[in-house]
PDB file of C-alpha atoms in Angstrom:
ATOM      1  CA  MET A 213      -5.727 -16.515  13.897  1.00 48.00           C
ATOM      2  CA  PRO A 214      -2.766 -18.443  15.397  1.00 47.00           C
ATOM      3  CA  THR A 215      -1.126 -17.207  18.576  1.00 47.00           C
ATOM      4  CA  ASP A 216       1.804 -14.851  18.230  1.00 49.00           C
ATOM      5  CA  THR A 217       4.660 -17.311  18.715  1.00 50.00           C
ATOM      6  CA  GLU A 218       7.769 -18.018  16.665  1.00 46.00           C
ATOM      7  CA  THR A 219       6.420 -21.420  15.606  1.00 45.00           C
ATOM      8  CA  SER A 220       3.016 -20.111  14.538  1.00 66.00           C
ATOM      9  CA  ILE A 221       4.606 -17.236  12.591  1.00 63.00           C
ATOM     10  CA  GLU A 222       6.806 -19.650  10.663  1.00 67.00           C
ATOM     11  CA  GLU A 223       3.871 -21.946   9.911  1.00 73.00           C
ATOM     12  CA  LEU A 224       1.722 -18.989   8.964  1.00 66.00           C
ATOM     13  CA  PHE A 225       4.174 -17.744   6.358  1.00 67.00           C
ATOM     14  CA  LEU A 226       4.748 -21.221   4.976  1.00 76.00           C
ATOM     15  CA  GLU A 227       1.009 -21.457   4.455  1.00 80.00           C
ATOM     16  CA  ALA A 228       0.973 -17.989   2.916  1.00 77.00           C
ATOM     17  CA  ALA A 229       3.758 -18.990   0.515  1.00 79.00           C
ATOM     18  CA  ARG A 230       1.799 -22.080  -0.529  1.00 82.00           C
ATOM     19  CA  ALA A 231      -1.334 -20.000  -1.086  1.00 81.00           C
ATOM     20  CA  LEU A 232       0.508 -17.412  -3.164  1.00 81.00           C
ATOM     21  CA  SER A 233       2.146 -20.026  -5.365  1.00 83.00           C
ATOM     22  CA  SER A 234      -0.987 -22.133  -5.880  1.00 82.00           C
ATOM     23  CA  ALA A 235      -3.417 -19.358  -6.810  1.00 85.00           C
ATOM     24  CA  ARG A 236      -5.100 -20.186 -10.117  1.00 86.00           C
ATOM     25  CA  ALA A 237      -4.566 -17.799 -13.017  1.00 87.00           C
ATOM     26  CA  ASP A 238      -8.270 -17.712 -13.905  1.00 87.00           C
ATOM     27  CA  HIS A 239      -9.389 -17.287 -10.265  1.00 91.00           C
ATOM     28  CA  MET A 240      -6.438 -15.273  -8.983  1.00 93.00           C
ATOM     29  CA  TYR A 241      -8.249 -12.640  -6.898  1.00 94.00           C
ATOM     30  CA  GLU A 242     -10.727 -15.148  -5.475  1.00 94.00           C
ATOM     31  CA  ASP A 243      -7.966 -17.532  -4.383  1.00 94.00           C
ATOM     32  CA  LEU A 244      -5.838 -14.773  -2.870  1.00 94.00           C
ATOM     33  CA  VAL A 245      -8.601 -13.150  -0.856  1.00 94.00           C
ATOM     34  CA  ARG A 246      -9.824 -16.544   0.361  1.00 93.00           C
ATOM     35  CA  ALA A 247      -6.314 -17.464   1.532  1.00 93.00           C
ATOM     36  CA  ALA A 248      -5.803 -14.110   3.257  1.00 93.00           C
ATOM     37  CA  VAL A 249      -9.129 -14.425   5.099  1.00 93.00           C
ATOM     38  CA  ASN A 250      -8.310 -17.945   6.265  1.00 92.00           C
ATOM     39  CA  LEU A 251      -4.805 -17.058   7.415  1.00 91.00           C
ATOM     40  CA  VAL A 252      -5.876 -14.119   9.592  1.00 91.00           C
ATOM     41  CA  GLY A 253      -9.054 -15.820  10.817  1.00 91.00           C
ATOM     42  CA  ALA A 254     -11.395 -13.209   9.335  1.00 93.00           C
ATOM     43  CA  ASP A 255     -15.023 -13.518   8.237  1.00 94.00           C
ATOM     44  CA  ILE A 256     -14.957 -11.136   5.265  1.00 94.00           C
ATOM     45  CA  GLY A 257     -12.316 -10.256   2.690  1.00 95.00           C
ATOM     46  CA  LEU A 258     -12.177  -7.677  -0.076  1.00 95.00           C
ATOM     47  CA  ILE A 259      -9.824  -6.966  -2.955  1.00 96.00           C
ATOM     48  CA  GLY A 260     -10.942  -3.596  -4.288  1.00 96.00           C
ATOM     49  CA  ARG A 261      -9.727  -1.440  -7.166  1.00 96.00           C
ATOM     50  CA  TYR A 262      -9.622   2.331  -6.778  1.00 95.00           C
ATOM     51  CA  VAL A 263     -11.623   3.934  -9.612  1.00 95.00           C
ATOM     52  CA  ASP A 264     -12.954   7.380 -10.389  1.00 94.00           C
ATOM     53  CA  ILE A 265     -16.572   7.459 -11.571  1.00 95.00           C
ATOM     54  CA  ASP A 266     -17.785  10.868 -12.733  1.00 94.00           C
ATOM     55  CA  GLY A 267     -15.264  12.583 -10.459  1.00 93.00           C
ATOM     56  CA  THR A 268     -16.226  10.579  -7.366  1.00 95.00           C
ATOM     57  CA  PRO A 269     -13.718   8.071  -5.897  1.00 95.00           C
ATOM     58  CA  HIS A 270     -15.083   4.533  -5.709  1.00 95.00           C
ATOM     59  CA  ILE A 271     -13.842   1.081  -4.818  1.00 94.00           C
ATOM     60  CA  ARG A 272     -14.628  -1.574  -7.425  1.00 95.00           C
ATOM     61  CA  SER A 273     -14.539  -5.037  -5.901  1.00 95.00           C
ATOM     62  CA  LEU A 274     -12.423  -7.599  -7.744  1.00 96.00           C
ATOM     63  CA  ALA A 275     -13.131 -10.290  -5.148  1.00 95.00           C
ATOM     64  CA  TRP A 276     -15.652  -9.940  -2.317  1.00 94.00           C
ATOM     65  CA  LEU A 277     -15.788 -12.881   0.090  1.00 94.00           C
ATOM     66  CA  VAL A 278     -18.329 -13.084   2.948  1.00 93.00           C
ATOM     67  CA  LYS A 279     -18.315 -16.142   5.245  1.00 91.00           C
ATOM     68  CA  GLY A 280     -16.740 -18.272   2.543  1.00 92.00           C
ATOM     69  CA  LYS A 281     -19.147 -17.174  -0.191  1.00 94.00           C
ATOM     70  CA  LEU A 282     -17.985 -15.123  -3.161  1.00 93.00           C
ATOM     71  CA  LEU A 283     -20.400 -12.247  -3.777  1.00 92.00           C
ATOM     72  CA  PRO A 284     -20.999 -10.418  -7.091  1.00 93.00           C
ATOM     73  CA  ASN A 285     -18.564  -7.586  -7.738  1.00 93.00           C
ATOM     74  CA  GLU A 286     -19.851  -4.051  -7.296  1.00 92.00           C
ATOM     75  CA  ASP A 287     -18.786  -0.423  -6.982  1.00 94.00           C
ATOM     76  CA  TYR A 288     -19.241   1.621  -3.823  1.00 91.00           C
ATOM     77  CA  VAL A 289     -18.436   5.204  -2.905  1.00 93.00           C
ATOM     78  CA  LEU A 290     -15.160   5.461  -1.021  1.00 92.00           C
ATOM     79  CA  ALA A 291     -16.034   8.478   1.122  1.00 92.00           C
ATOM     80  CA  GLY A 292     -16.958   7.703   4.713  1.00 90.00           C
ATOM     81  CA  THR A 293     -15.660   4.119   4.666  1.00 91.00           C
ATOM     82  CA  PRO A 294     -12.688   2.684   6.559  1.00 92.00           C
ATOM     83  CA  CYS A 295     -11.113   1.973   3.162  1.00 92.00           C
ATOM     84  CA  GLU A 296     -10.865   5.740   2.664  1.00 92.00           C
ATOM     85  CA  THR A 297      -8.369   5.936   5.537  1.00 92.00           C
ATOM     86  CA  VAL A 298      -6.106   3.443   3.746  1.00 93.00           C
ATOM     87  CA  ILE A 299      -5.850   5.410   0.506  1.00 84.00           C
ATOM     88  CA  GLY A 300      -2.541   7.283   0.460  1.00 82.00           C
ATOM     89  CA  SER A 301      -1.588   5.726   3.772  1.00 86.00           C
ATOM     90  CA  THR A 302      -0.163   2.436   5.024  1.00 88.00           C
ATOM     91  CA  PHE A 303      -1.574  -0.471   7.010  1.00 94.00           C
ATOM     92  CA  LYS A 304      -4.744   0.413   8.925  1.00 94.00           C
ATOM     93  CA  ILE A 305      -6.421  -1.614  11.642  1.00 94.00           C
ATOM     94  CA  TYR A 306      -9.544  -1.018  13.738  1.00 94.00           C
ATOM     95  CA  GLU A 307      -9.591  -3.887  16.206  1.00 93.00           C
ATOM     96  CA  ASN A 308     -13.116  -3.289  17.484  1.00 92.00           C
ATOM     97  CA  ARG A 309     -16.303  -1.256  17.002  1.00 89.00           C
ATOM     98  CA  VAL A 310     -15.477  -0.172  13.468  1.00 90.00           C
ATOM     99  CA  GLY A 311     -19.201   0.147  12.768  1.00 83.00           C
ATOM    100  CA  GLU A 312     -19.464   2.891  15.362  1.00 85.00           C
ATOM    101  CA  LEU A 313     -16.480   4.711  13.874  1.00 88.00           C
ATOM    102  CA  PHE A 314     -18.006   4.612  10.377  1.00 88.00           C
ATOM    103  CA  PRO A 315     -21.759   4.653  11.015  1.00 81.00           C
ATOM    104  CA  THR A 316     -22.757   5.611   7.477  1.00 74.00           C
ATOM    105  CA  THR A 317     -21.334   2.381   6.044  1.00 75.00           C
ATOM    106  CA  ASP A 318     -22.650  -1.187   6.015  1.00 70.00           C
ATOM    107  CA  ALA A 319     -20.296  -2.099   8.878  1.00 65.00           C
ATOM    108  CA  MET A 320     -22.877  -1.147  11.499  1.00 62.00           C
ATOM    109  CA  GLN A 321     -25.734  -2.871   9.671  1.00 68.00           C
ATOM    110  CA  TYR A 322     -23.873  -6.161   9.282  1.00 75.00           C
ATOM    111  CA  GLY A 323     -22.372  -6.142  12.738  1.00 83.00           C
ATOM    112  CA  ILE A 324     -18.731  -5.821  11.687  1.00 88.00           C
ATOM    113  CA  ASN A 325     -16.380  -5.170  14.577  1.00 92.00           C
ATOM    114  CA  GLY A 326     -12.823  -5.577  13.331  1.00 94.00           C
ATOM    115  CA  TYR A 327     -11.258  -4.158  10.166  1.00 95.00           C
ATOM    116  CA  ALA A 328      -7.709  -4.292   8.782  1.00 96.00           C
ATOM    117  CA  ALA A 329      -6.447  -3.258   5.371  1.00 96.00           C
ATOM    118  CA  TYR A 330      -3.290  -2.747   3.367  1.00 96.00           C
ATOM    119  CA  PRO A 331      -3.048  -0.384   0.372  1.00 96.00           C
ATOM    120  CA  LEU A 332      -2.389  -1.693  -3.131  1.00 96.00           C
ATOM    121  CA  GLU A 333       0.169   0.440  -4.955  1.00 94.00           C
ATOM    122  CA  ASN A 334       2.470   0.436  -7.959  1.00 93.00           C
ATOM    123  CA  ALA A 335       6.232   0.963  -7.777  1.00 89.00           C
ATOM    124  CA  GLN A 336       5.772   4.763  -7.864  1.00 90.00           C
ATOM    125  CA  GLY A 337       3.411   4.678  -4.884  1.00 89.00           C
ATOM    126  CA  ASP A 338       0.304   5.447  -6.950  1.00 91.00           C
ATOM    127  CA  MET A 339      -2.850   4.020  -5.430  1.00 92.00           C
ATOM    128  CA  LEU A 340      -4.309   0.937  -7.104  1.00 96.00           C
ATOM    129  CA  GLY A 341      -6.779  -0.182  -4.457  1.00 96.00           C
ATOM    130  CA  VAL A 342      -7.086  -1.920  -1.129  1.00 96.00           C
ATOM    131  CA  LEU A 343      -6.903  -5.406   0.386  1.00 97.00           C
ATOM    132  CA  SER A 344      -9.044  -5.600   3.520  1.00 95.00           C
ATOM    133  CA  VAL A 345     -10.341  -8.189   5.979  1.00 95.00           C
ATOM    134  CA  MET A 346     -13.188  -7.824   8.469  1.00 94.00           C
ATOM    135  CA  THR A 347     -14.438  -9.762  11.484  1.00 94.00           C
ATOM    136  CA  TYR A 348     -17.668  -9.988  13.452  1.00 93.00           C
ATOM    137  CA  LYS A 349     -15.699 -10.300  16.675  1.00 93.00           C
ATOM    138  CA  PRO A 350     -12.840  -8.037  17.721  1.00 93.00           C
ATOM    139  CA  LEU A 351      -9.776  -8.477  15.486  1.00 90.00           C
ATOM    140  CA  LYS A 352      -6.759  -9.891  17.276  1.00 84.00           C
ATOM    141  CA  ASN A 353      -3.013 -10.162  16.612  1.00 84.00           C
ATOM    142  CA  PRO A 354      -2.586  -6.940  14.625  1.00 88.00           C
ATOM    143  CA  ARG A 355       1.135  -7.604  14.000  1.00 87.00           C
ATOM    144  CA  LEU A 356       0.499 -10.924  12.313  1.00 86.00           C
ATOM    145  CA  CYS A 357      -2.451  -9.450  10.437  1.00 90.00           C
ATOM    146  CA  GLU A 358      -0.276  -6.656   9.061  1.00 92.00           C
ATOM    147  CA  SER A 359       2.472  -9.089   8.013  1.00 89.00           C
ATOM    148  CA  VAL A 360       0.055 -11.365   6.167  1.00 91.00           C
ATOM    149  CA  LEU A 361      -1.780  -8.534   4.428  1.00 94.00           C
ATOM    150  CA  ARG A 362       1.486  -6.902   3.348  1.00 93.00           C
ATOM    151  CA  VAL A 363       2.650 -10.104   1.630  1.00 91.00           C
ATOM    152  CA  PHE A 364      -0.697 -10.624  -0.088  1.00 94.00           C
ATOM    153  CA  ALA A 365      -0.986  -6.944  -1.037  1.00 94.00           C
ATOM    154  CA  GLU A 366       2.298  -7.123  -2.942  1.00 94.00           C
ATOM    155  CA  ARG A 367       1.047 -10.106  -4.939  1.00 94.00           C
ATOM    156  CA  VAL A 368      -2.354  -8.569  -5.596  1.00 95.00           C
ATOM    157  CA  SER A 369      -0.738  -5.308  -6.752  1.00 95.00           C
ATOM    158  CA  HIS A 370       1.455  -7.273  -9.149  1.00 94.00           C
ATOM    159  CA  GLU A 371      -1.591  -9.063 -10.567  1.00 94.00           C
ATOM    160  CA  ILE A 372      -3.501  -5.809 -11.044  1.00 95.00           C
ATOM    161  CA  LEU A 373      -0.567  -4.234 -12.888  1.00 95.00           C
ATOM    162  CA  ARG A 374      -0.154  -7.344 -15.033  1.00 93.00           C
ATOM    163  CA  ALA A 375      -3.865  -7.330 -15.890  1.00 93.00           C
ATOM    164  CA  ASP A 376      -3.691  -3.618 -16.730  1.00 93.00           C
ATOM    165  CA  ALA A 377      -0.711  -4.187 -19.027  1.00 93.00           C
ATOM    166  CA  GLU A 378      -2.464  -7.057 -20.792  1.00 92.00           C
ATOM    167  CA  GLN A 379      -5.631  -5.005 -21.234  1.00 92.00           C
ATOM    168  CA  GLU A 380      -3.628  -2.070 -22.602  1.00 92.00           C
ATOM    169  CA  LEU A 381      -1.935  -4.424 -25.059  1.00 87.00           C
ATOM    170  CA  ARG A 382      -5.292  -5.857 -26.150  1.00 90.00           C
ATOM    171  CA  ASP A 383      -6.726  -2.367 -26.596  1.00 92.00           C
ATOM    172  CA  ARG A 384      -3.721  -1.280 -28.649  1.00 88.00           C
ATOM    173  CA  GLU A 385      -3.887  -4.434 -30.755  1.00 86.00           C
ATOM    174  CA  ASP A 386      -7.618  -3.890 -31.343  1.00 90.00           C
ATOM    175  CA  TYR A 387      -6.946  -0.294 -32.374  1.00 90.00           C
ATOM    176  CA  TYR A 388      -4.213  -1.186 -34.841  1.00 86.00           C
ATOM    177  CA  ARG A 389      -6.221  -4.176 -36.091  1.00 87.00           C
ATOM    178  CA  THR A 390      -9.075  -1.818 -36.901  1.00 90.00           C
ATOM    179  CA  LEU A 391      -6.709   0.485 -38.801  1.00 87.00           C
ATOM    180  CA  PHE A 392      -5.132  -2.509 -40.553  1.00 88.00           C
ATOM    181  CA  ASP A 393      -8.452  -4.036 -41.611  1.00 87.00           C
ATOM    182  CA  ASN A 394      -9.976  -0.767 -42.810  1.00 87.00           C
ATOM    183  CA  ALA A 395      -7.006   0.615 -44.741  1.00 88.00           C
ATOM    184  CA  LEU A 396      -7.809   1.658 -48.301  1.00 85.00           C
ATOM    185  CA  ASP A 397      -4.635  -0.008 -49.534  1.00 89.00           C
ATOM    186  CA  ALA A 398      -3.949  -3.727 -49.448  1.00 88.00           C
ATOM    187  CA  LEU A 399      -1.635  -4.622 -46.555  1.00 92.00           C
ATOM    188  CA  VAL A 400       0.311  -7.851 -46.175  1.00 92.00           C
ATOM    189  CA  ILE A 401       2.810  -8.888 -43.496  1.00 94.00           C
ATOM    190  CA  MET A 402       5.497 -11.428 -44.372  1.00 95.00           C
ATOM    191  CA  ASP A 403       8.249 -13.260 -42.538  1.00 95.00           C
ATOM    192  CA  SER A 404      11.937 -13.512 -43.447  1.00 94.00           C
ATOM    193  CA  LYS A 405      11.139 -16.278 -45.965  1.00 94.00           C
ATOM    194  CA  GLY A 406       8.586 -14.116 -47.739  1.00 94.00           C
ATOM    195  CA  MET A 407       5.625 -16.128 -46.466  1.00 95.00           C
ATOM    196  CA  VAL A 408       2.345 -14.320 -45.785  1.00 93.00           C
ATOM    197  CA  LEU A 409       1.587 -14.064 -42.048  1.00 93.00           C
ATOM    198  CA  ASP A 410      -1.379 -11.717 -42.165  1.00 91.00           C
ATOM    199  CA  TYR A 411      -3.263  -9.473 -44.559  1.00 90.00           C
ATOM    200  CA  ASN A 412      -6.283  -7.189 -44.603  1.00 88.00           C
ATOM    201  CA  ALA A 413      -9.580  -7.344 -46.445  1.00 81.00           C
ATOM    202  CA  ARG A 414      -8.358  -5.064 -49.228  1.00 80.00           C
ATOM    203  CA  LEU A 415      -5.767  -7.646 -50.231  1.00 78.00           C
ATOM    204  CA  GLY A 416      -8.532 -10.219 -50.274  1.00 69.00           C
ATOM    205  CA  GLU A 417     -10.400  -8.031 -52.745  1.00 69.00           C
ATOM    206  CA  LEU A 418      -7.309  -7.523 -54.846  1.00 68.00           C
ATOM    207  CA  ASP A 419      -6.259 -11.156 -54.818  1.00 65.00           C
ATOM    208  CA  ASP A 420      -9.680 -12.739 -54.288  1.00 62.00           C
ATOM    209  CA  ALA A 421      -8.117 -15.934 -52.920  1.00 68.00           C
ATOM    210  CA  PRO A 422      -9.209 -18.085 -49.947  1.00 72.00           C
ATOM    211  CA  ARG A 423      -7.245 -17.437 -46.767  1.00 76.00           C
ATOM    212  CA  GLU A 424      -5.749 -20.937 -46.802  1.00 78.00           C
ATOM    213  CA  GLN A 425      -4.251 -20.149 -50.210  1.00 79.00           C
ATOM    214  CA  LEU A 426      -2.444 -17.062 -48.892  1.00 85.00           C
ATOM    215  CA  ILE A 427      -1.386 -17.661 -45.275  1.00 91.00           C
ATOM    216  CA  GLY A 428       1.939 -19.480 -44.983  1.00 92.00           C
ATOM    217  CA  LYS A 429       2.717 -19.074 -48.691  1.00 91.00           C
ATOM    218  CA  PRO A 430       4.436 -16.419 -50.821  1.00 90.00           C
ATOM    219  CA  PRO A 431       2.113 -13.916 -52.518  1.00 87.00           C
ATOM    220  CA  PRO A 432       0.673 -15.523 -55.688  1.00 80.00           C
ATOM    221  CA  THR A 433       2.678 -13.263 -58.009  1.00 81.00           C
ATOM    222  CA  PHE A 434       5.987 -14.522 -56.563  1.00 87.00           C
ATOM    223  CA  ARG A 435       5.457 -18.260 -56.481  1.00 86.00           C
ATOM    224  CA  SER A 436       7.417 -19.167 -59.586  1.00 88.00           C
ATOM    225  CA  PRO A 437      11.104 -19.947 -58.870  1.00 89.00           C
ATOM    226  CA  GLU A 438      12.317 -16.844 -60.702  1.00 87.00           C
ATOM    227  CA  ARG A 439       9.881 -14.442 -59.073  1.00 89.00           C
ATOM    228  CA  TYR A 440      10.381 -16.040 -55.654  1.00 92.00           C
ATOM    229  CA  GLN A 441      14.107 -15.305 -55.776  1.00 93.00           C
ATOM    230  CA  GLU A 442      13.313 -11.715 -56.667  1.00 92.00           C
ATOM    231  CA  HIS A 443      10.821 -11.645 -53.808  1.00 94.00           C
ATOM    232  CA  ILE A 444      13.318 -13.045 -51.282  1.00 94.00           C
ATOM    233  CA  GLU A 445      15.949 -10.503 -52.316  1.00 95.00           C
ATOM    234  CA  THR A 446      13.455  -7.710 -51.634  1.00 95.00           C
ATOM    235  CA  ILE A 447      12.615  -9.241 -48.253  1.00 95.00           C
ATOM    236  CA  ARG A 448      16.318  -9.464 -47.367  1.00 95.00           C
ATOM    237  CA  ARG A 449      16.968  -5.838 -48.284  1.00 96.00           C
ATOM    238  CA  VAL A 450      13.933  -4.580 -46.384  1.00 96.00           C
ATOM    239  CA  LEU A 451      14.869  -6.513 -43.233  1.00 95.00           C
ATOM    240  CA  GLY A 452      18.316  -4.950 -43.630  1.00 94.00           C
ATOM    241  CA  GLY A 453      16.752  -1.508 -43.259  1.00 93.00           C
ATOM    242  CA  GLU A 454      15.862  -0.423 -46.807  1.00 95.00           C
ATOM    243  CA  GLN A 455      12.474   0.858 -47.886  1.00 94.00           C
ATOM    244  CA  ILE A 456      11.668  -0.392 -51.366  1.00 94.00           C
ATOM    245  CA  SER A 457       9.032   0.805 -53.812  1.00 92.00           C
ATOM    246  CA  SER A 458       8.209  -0.958 -57.038  1.00 88.00           C
ATOM    247  CA  GLU A 459       5.550  -1.475 -59.645  1.00 88.00           C
ATOM    248  CA  TYR A 460       4.705  -4.861 -61.091  1.00 83.00           C
ATOM    249  CA  LYS A 461       1.913  -6.903 -62.613  1.00 81.00           C
ATOM    250  CA  ALA A 462       0.176  -8.930 -59.925  1.00 78.00           C
ATOM    251  CA  SER A 463      -1.306 -12.343 -60.682  1.00 70.00           C
ATOM    252  CA  CYS A 464      -4.761 -12.540 -59.096  1.00 69.00           C
ATOM    253  CA  ALA A 465      -6.667 -15.640 -58.111  1.00 64.00           C
ATOM    254  CA  ASP A 466      -9.345 -14.963 -60.746  1.00 67.00           C
ATOM    255  CA  GLY A 467      -6.682 -15.186 -63.453  1.00 72.00           C
ATOM    256  CA  SER A 468      -6.534 -11.451 -64.092  1.00 74.00           C
ATOM    257  CA  ILE A 469      -3.335  -9.418 -64.121  1.00 79.00           C
ATOM    258  CA  ARG A 470      -3.351  -6.054 -62.378  1.00 79.00           C
ATOM    259  CA  ASN A 471      -0.847  -3.253 -62.298  1.00 84.00           C
ATOM    260  CA  VAL A 472       0.076  -2.540 -58.710  1.00 86.00           C
ATOM    261  CA  GLU A 473       2.381  -0.234 -56.827  1.00 90.00           C
ATOM    262  CA  ALA A 474       4.029  -1.733 -53.726  1.00 91.00           C
ATOM    263  CA  ARG A 475       6.007  -0.171 -50.874  1.00 94.00           C
ATOM    264  CA  SER A 476       7.827  -2.509 -48.509  1.00 95.00           C
ATOM    265  CA  SER A 477       9.250  -1.586 -45.099  1.00 95.00           C
ATOM    266  CA  ARG A 478      10.403  -3.314 -41.923  1.00 96.00           C
ATOM    267  CA  VAL A 479       8.050  -3.543 -38.935  1.00 93.00           C
ATOM    268  CA  ASP A 480       7.881  -5.404 -35.624  1.00 89.00           C
ATOM    269  CA  TYR A 481       5.074  -7.931 -35.564  1.00 85.00           C
ATOM    270  CA  GLY A 482       4.605 -10.436 -32.766  1.00 78.00           C
ATOM    271  CA  GLY A 483       7.972  -9.385 -31.330  1.00 82.00           C
ATOM    272  CA  GLU A 484       9.820 -10.310 -34.533  1.00 91.00           C
ATOM    273  CA  PRO A 485      11.153  -8.237 -37.467  1.00 94.00           C
ATOM    274  CA  ARG A 486       8.751  -8.589 -40.391  1.00 96.00           C
ATOM    275  CA  VAL A 487       8.061  -6.972 -43.751  1.00 96.00           C
ATOM    276  CA  LEU A 488       4.969  -4.855 -44.311  1.00 95.00           C
ATOM    277  CA  ARG A 489       4.014  -4.439 -47.946  1.00 94.00           C
ATOM    278  CA  VAL A 490       1.490  -1.752 -48.880  1.00 93.00           C
ATOM    279  CA  ILE A 491      -0.063  -2.545 -52.253  1.00 89.00           C
ATOM    280  CA  ARG A 492      -2.172  -0.211 -54.366  1.00 88.00           C
ATOM    281  CA  ASP A 493      -3.980  -1.125 -57.547  1.00 82.00           C
ATOM    282  CA  VAL A 494      -2.772   1.516 -59.987  1.00 82.00           C
ATOM    283  CA  GLY A 495      -4.486   0.021 -63.026  1.00 69.00           C
ATOM    284  CA  GLU A 496      -7.403   2.459 -62.889  1.00 62.00           C
ATOM    285  CA  LYS A 497      -5.052   5.342 -62.181  1.00 60.00           C
ATOM    286  CA  ARG A 498      -2.918   4.430 -65.174  1.00 60.00           C
ATOM    287  CA  ALA A 499      -6.050   4.052 -67.312  1.00 57.00           C
ATOM    288  CA  ARG A 500      -7.248   7.525 -66.302  1.00 58.00           C
ATOM    289  CA  GLU A 501      -3.829   9.017 -67.024  1.00 58.00           C
ATOM    290  CA  LYS A 502      -3.786   7.307 -70.413  1.00 62.00           C
ATOM    291  CA  ALA A 503      -7.310   8.542 -71.213  1.00 59.00           C
ATOM    292  CA  LEU A 504      -6.352  12.079 -70.217  1.00 65.00           C
ATOM    293  CA  LYS A 505      -3.252  12.006 -72.410  1.00 67.00           C
ATOM    294  CA  GLU A 506      -5.302  10.635 -75.323  1.00 64.00           C
ATOM    295  CA  SER A 507      -7.894  13.379 -74.833  1.00 64.00           C
ATOM    296  CA  GLU A 508      -5.159  16.012 -74.784  1.00 66.00           C
ATOM    297  CA  ARG A 509      -3.618  14.494 -77.904  1.00 69.00           C
ATOM    298  CA  ARG A 510      -6.938  14.605 -79.787  1.00 67.00           C
ATOM    299  CA  TYR A 511      -7.599  18.169 -78.633  1.00 59.00           C
ATOM    300  CA  ARG A 512      -4.129  19.277 -79.784  1.00 65.00           C
ATOM    301  CA  SER A 513      -4.630  17.511 -83.104  1.00 65.00           C
ATOM    302  CA  VAL A 514      -7.944  19.286 -83.692  1.00 59.00           C
ATOM    303  CA  PHE A 515      -6.473  22.594 -82.554  1.00 53.00           C
ATOM    304  CA  ASP A 516      -3.422  22.332 -84.788  1.00 62.00           C
ATOM    305  CA  SER A 517      -5.274  21.149 -87.914  1.00 65.00           C
ATOM    306  CA  SER A 518      -8.152  23.639 -87.754  1.00 58.00           C
ATOM    307  CA  PRO A 519      -8.372  26.098 -90.728  1.00 62.00           C
ATOM    308  CA  VAL A 520      -9.562  28.772 -88.338  1.00 56.00           C
ATOM    309  CA  SER A 521      -6.970  30.762 -86.418  1.00 55.00           C
ATOM    310  CA  TYR A 522      -7.168  30.429 -82.616  1.00 52.00           C
ATOM    311  CA  THR A 523      -5.470  32.711 -80.132  1.00 54.00           C
ATOM    312  CA  HIS A 524      -5.344  32.086 -76.408  1.00 52.00           C
ATOM    313  CA  LEU A 525      -5.643  35.348 -74.467  1.00 51.00           C
ATOM    314  CA  THR A 526      -5.219  36.035 -70.770  1.00 56.00           C
ATOM    315  CA  LEU A 527      -7.172  39.019 -69.441  1.00 54.00           C
ATOM    316  CA  PRO A 528      -5.276  41.328 -67.099  1.00 59.00           C
ATOM    317  CA  THR A 529      -6.410  41.337 -63.494  1.00 56.00           C
ATOM    318  CA  LYS A 530      -6.268  45.166 -63.282  1.00 55.00           C
ATOM    319  CA  ILE A 531      -6.861  47.913 -65.855  1.00 49.00           C
TER     320      ILE A 531
END
């Protein structure tokens, strides 16, 4: 590590700024821990995530650098390690003989002498993990070490939170995608021009058209000039806040015409206001209703025209 002079401090932070700005998105943790190790003159660096495994606190390494070599990530129990003293605290430094202070850890086995770490936290102070550096010789210049680790810890914390937010978004999108794809009704999402942006498998069954014939085009039923104007008016009203239900005959790719019931409402999709149309094939339902009415009509006809007198009686529930 550089000597503690005004010039070296300025150069140190210029180098830190360059390292922070040049870290690669796909190797973010590796680049940051490597830069931190180099700047403080350490031999080992760790970016670790605080995790709970079956009720036991662990540190899960996100980047584990030993003498310039990146090791495979792993989990280790937090209890009894110097990292445990950082959790819920601030900067910690053990300038020498850390292996003797924490004899149950690997520090003694690997001959580690110096240890310094800064906690990783979110804006509310909740623990995210730890950024630590270790040395085989006694660790010097604790003030500079603390300053460097603090700067890098802020960046690492930001990256962890960003990664968490992206993972949460992916999980939520996967969840809703599963619901979307497995809905019993046909679902189609359209833009302000009435063009299909996305649809589920049920619509594919109903329309039986190749994807390239649906995406980026109006639904097949509304492709004639007259029906397209009707379609656009519905889109306009829905984007204006109305919820619209209608029944119509849908033109399918196989040439058949089906009776469908559609409900259109406004949704946010990809950060933009879109129209979600829920479509149900009511042809079979209508056929069943018609068959039931016909059966009732025939029964009434037989009942009314019979030469035998019929009386419908209801037995009392109590005598």
